[in-house]
Amino acid sequence: MTIKYSPDHQWIELNGQVGTVGITHHAQEALGDVVFVELPKVGNTYAAKDAAAVVESVKAAADVYMPAHGEVIEVNEALLADPSLANSDPQGAGWFFKIKLVNPAELDALMDEASYASFVA
């Protein structure tokens, strides 16, 4: 599986035509303790860079942007029940939603792990 990172601090893990999306470790550190998330509706379609979800912390609120054009096919219900998963396991149990990609080649424009690490350093 391939993981790519956006300049807006989202990650997407590609598995075939399906991408799992969440916020990066760097993003959750900058936000602080996450207290609320608003996830998109299953069936909604977004273009790359559209705001699809919201994450709120004790410090701030931030949009979660689509890393590529796609349709939301699943949301993380566990994250709704326990928003702190975005802090404790941002690139695991704290994922936000899954999308069916319209054009997986769009992910080529995103950063790999090494490039993202340099970006946030």
XYZ file of C-alpha atoms in Angstrom:
121
model
C 0.000 0.000 0.000
C 1.162 3.490 -0.832
C 0.852 6.442 1.567
C 1.025 9.999 0.247
C 0.927 13.328 2.073
C -0.590 16.684 1.158
C 0.832 20.130 1.987
C -2.346 20.581 4.083
C -1.175 17.769 6.404
C -3.540 15.047 5.271
C -2.387 11.535 4.450
C -3.966 9.055 2.078
C -3.236 5.361 1.986
C -4.022 3.833 -1.374
C -5.338 0.296 -1.648
C -6.441 -0.286 -5.244
C -9.018 2.393 -6.123
C -9.777 3.125 -2.440
C -7.958 5.717 -0.368
C -8.114 6.036 3.413
C -7.705 9.668 4.532
C -6.695 11.227 7.835
C -4.602 13.965 9.391
C -0.885 13.580 9.939
C 0.946 13.282 13.226
C 2.294 16.796 12.598
C -1.252 18.165 12.169
C -2.571 16.613 15.366
C 0.431 17.973 17.298
C -0.237 21.468 15.955
C -3.954 21.230 16.775
C -3.572 19.880 20.292
C -6.271 17.799 21.962
C -8.966 16.986 19.400
C -12.430 17.302 20.930
C -14.766 17.086 17.914
C -14.793 15.915 14.310
C -17.339 16.479 11.588
C -17.095 13.858 8.871
C -18.508 13.978 5.332
C -21.595 12.061 4.319
C -21.134 8.744 2.566
C -21.949 9.264 -1.100
C -20.667 12.837 -1.277
C -18.172 13.520 -4.047
C -15.400 16.086 -3.706
C -12.714 17.477 -5.958
C -9.089 17.517 -4.863
C -8.448 20.262 -2.266
C -12.151 20.593 -1.329
C -12.855 20.799 2.399
C -14.539 17.498 3.265
C -14.374 17.316 7.064
C -13.659 19.466 10.119
C -11.487 18.745 13.122
C -11.782 20.868 16.274
C -9.372 20.975 19.157
C -9.071 22.952 22.346
C -6.855 25.377 20.365
C -8.431 25.670 16.923
C -10.649 24.258 14.202
C -9.314 23.139 10.844
C -10.680 21.757 7.622
C -9.661 18.338 6.378
C -9.123 18.575 2.624
C -9.560 15.955 -0.059
C -6.170 14.819 -1.308
C -7.730 13.748 -4.632
C -11.074 13.688 -6.461
C -13.301 10.956 -5.123
C -16.530 9.728 -3.557
C -16.774 9.107 0.175
C -17.579 5.426 0.664
C -17.052 5.075 4.430
C -16.514 7.251 7.505
C -14.819 6.319 10.760
C -17.709 6.023 13.224
C -15.220 5.248 16.038
C -13.668 8.686 15.506
C -17.072 10.325 15.976
C -17.492 8.512 19.278
C -13.897 9.176 20.402
C -12.302 12.173 18.620
C -9.127 11.702 20.684
C -8.228 8.835 18.303
C -7.045 11.598 15.948
C -4.372 12.380 18.574
C -3.504 8.935 19.890
C -3.365 7.132 16.528
C -3.672 9.685 13.688
C -2.387 7.360 10.978
C -4.165 4.263 12.261
C -7.420 4.055 14.225
C -7.843 7.839 13.897
C -8.494 7.793 10.130
C -11.331 10.057 8.960
C -12.907 8.609 5.799
C -12.400 6.348 2.807
C -12.861 7.459 -0.783
C -13.206 5.741 -4.119
C -10.750 7.628 -6.283
C -11.836 8.956 -9.656
C -8.228 9.179 -10.885
C -5.564 7.546 -8.693
C -2.861 9.239 -10.804
C -3.758 12.501 -9.001
C -1.865 11.129 -6.011
C 1.371 11.416 -7.985
C 1.308 15.147 -7.201
C 1.439 14.465 -3.432
C 4.528 13.895 -1.302
C 5.986 10.574 -0.225
C 6.997 10.073 3.419
C 10.561 11.385 2.986
C 9.392 14.490 1.126
C 6.724 15.187 3.741
C 9.238 14.783 6.576
C 11.454 17.382 4.884
C 8.432 19.615 4.306
C 7.500 19.749 8.003
C 11.076 19.933 9.321
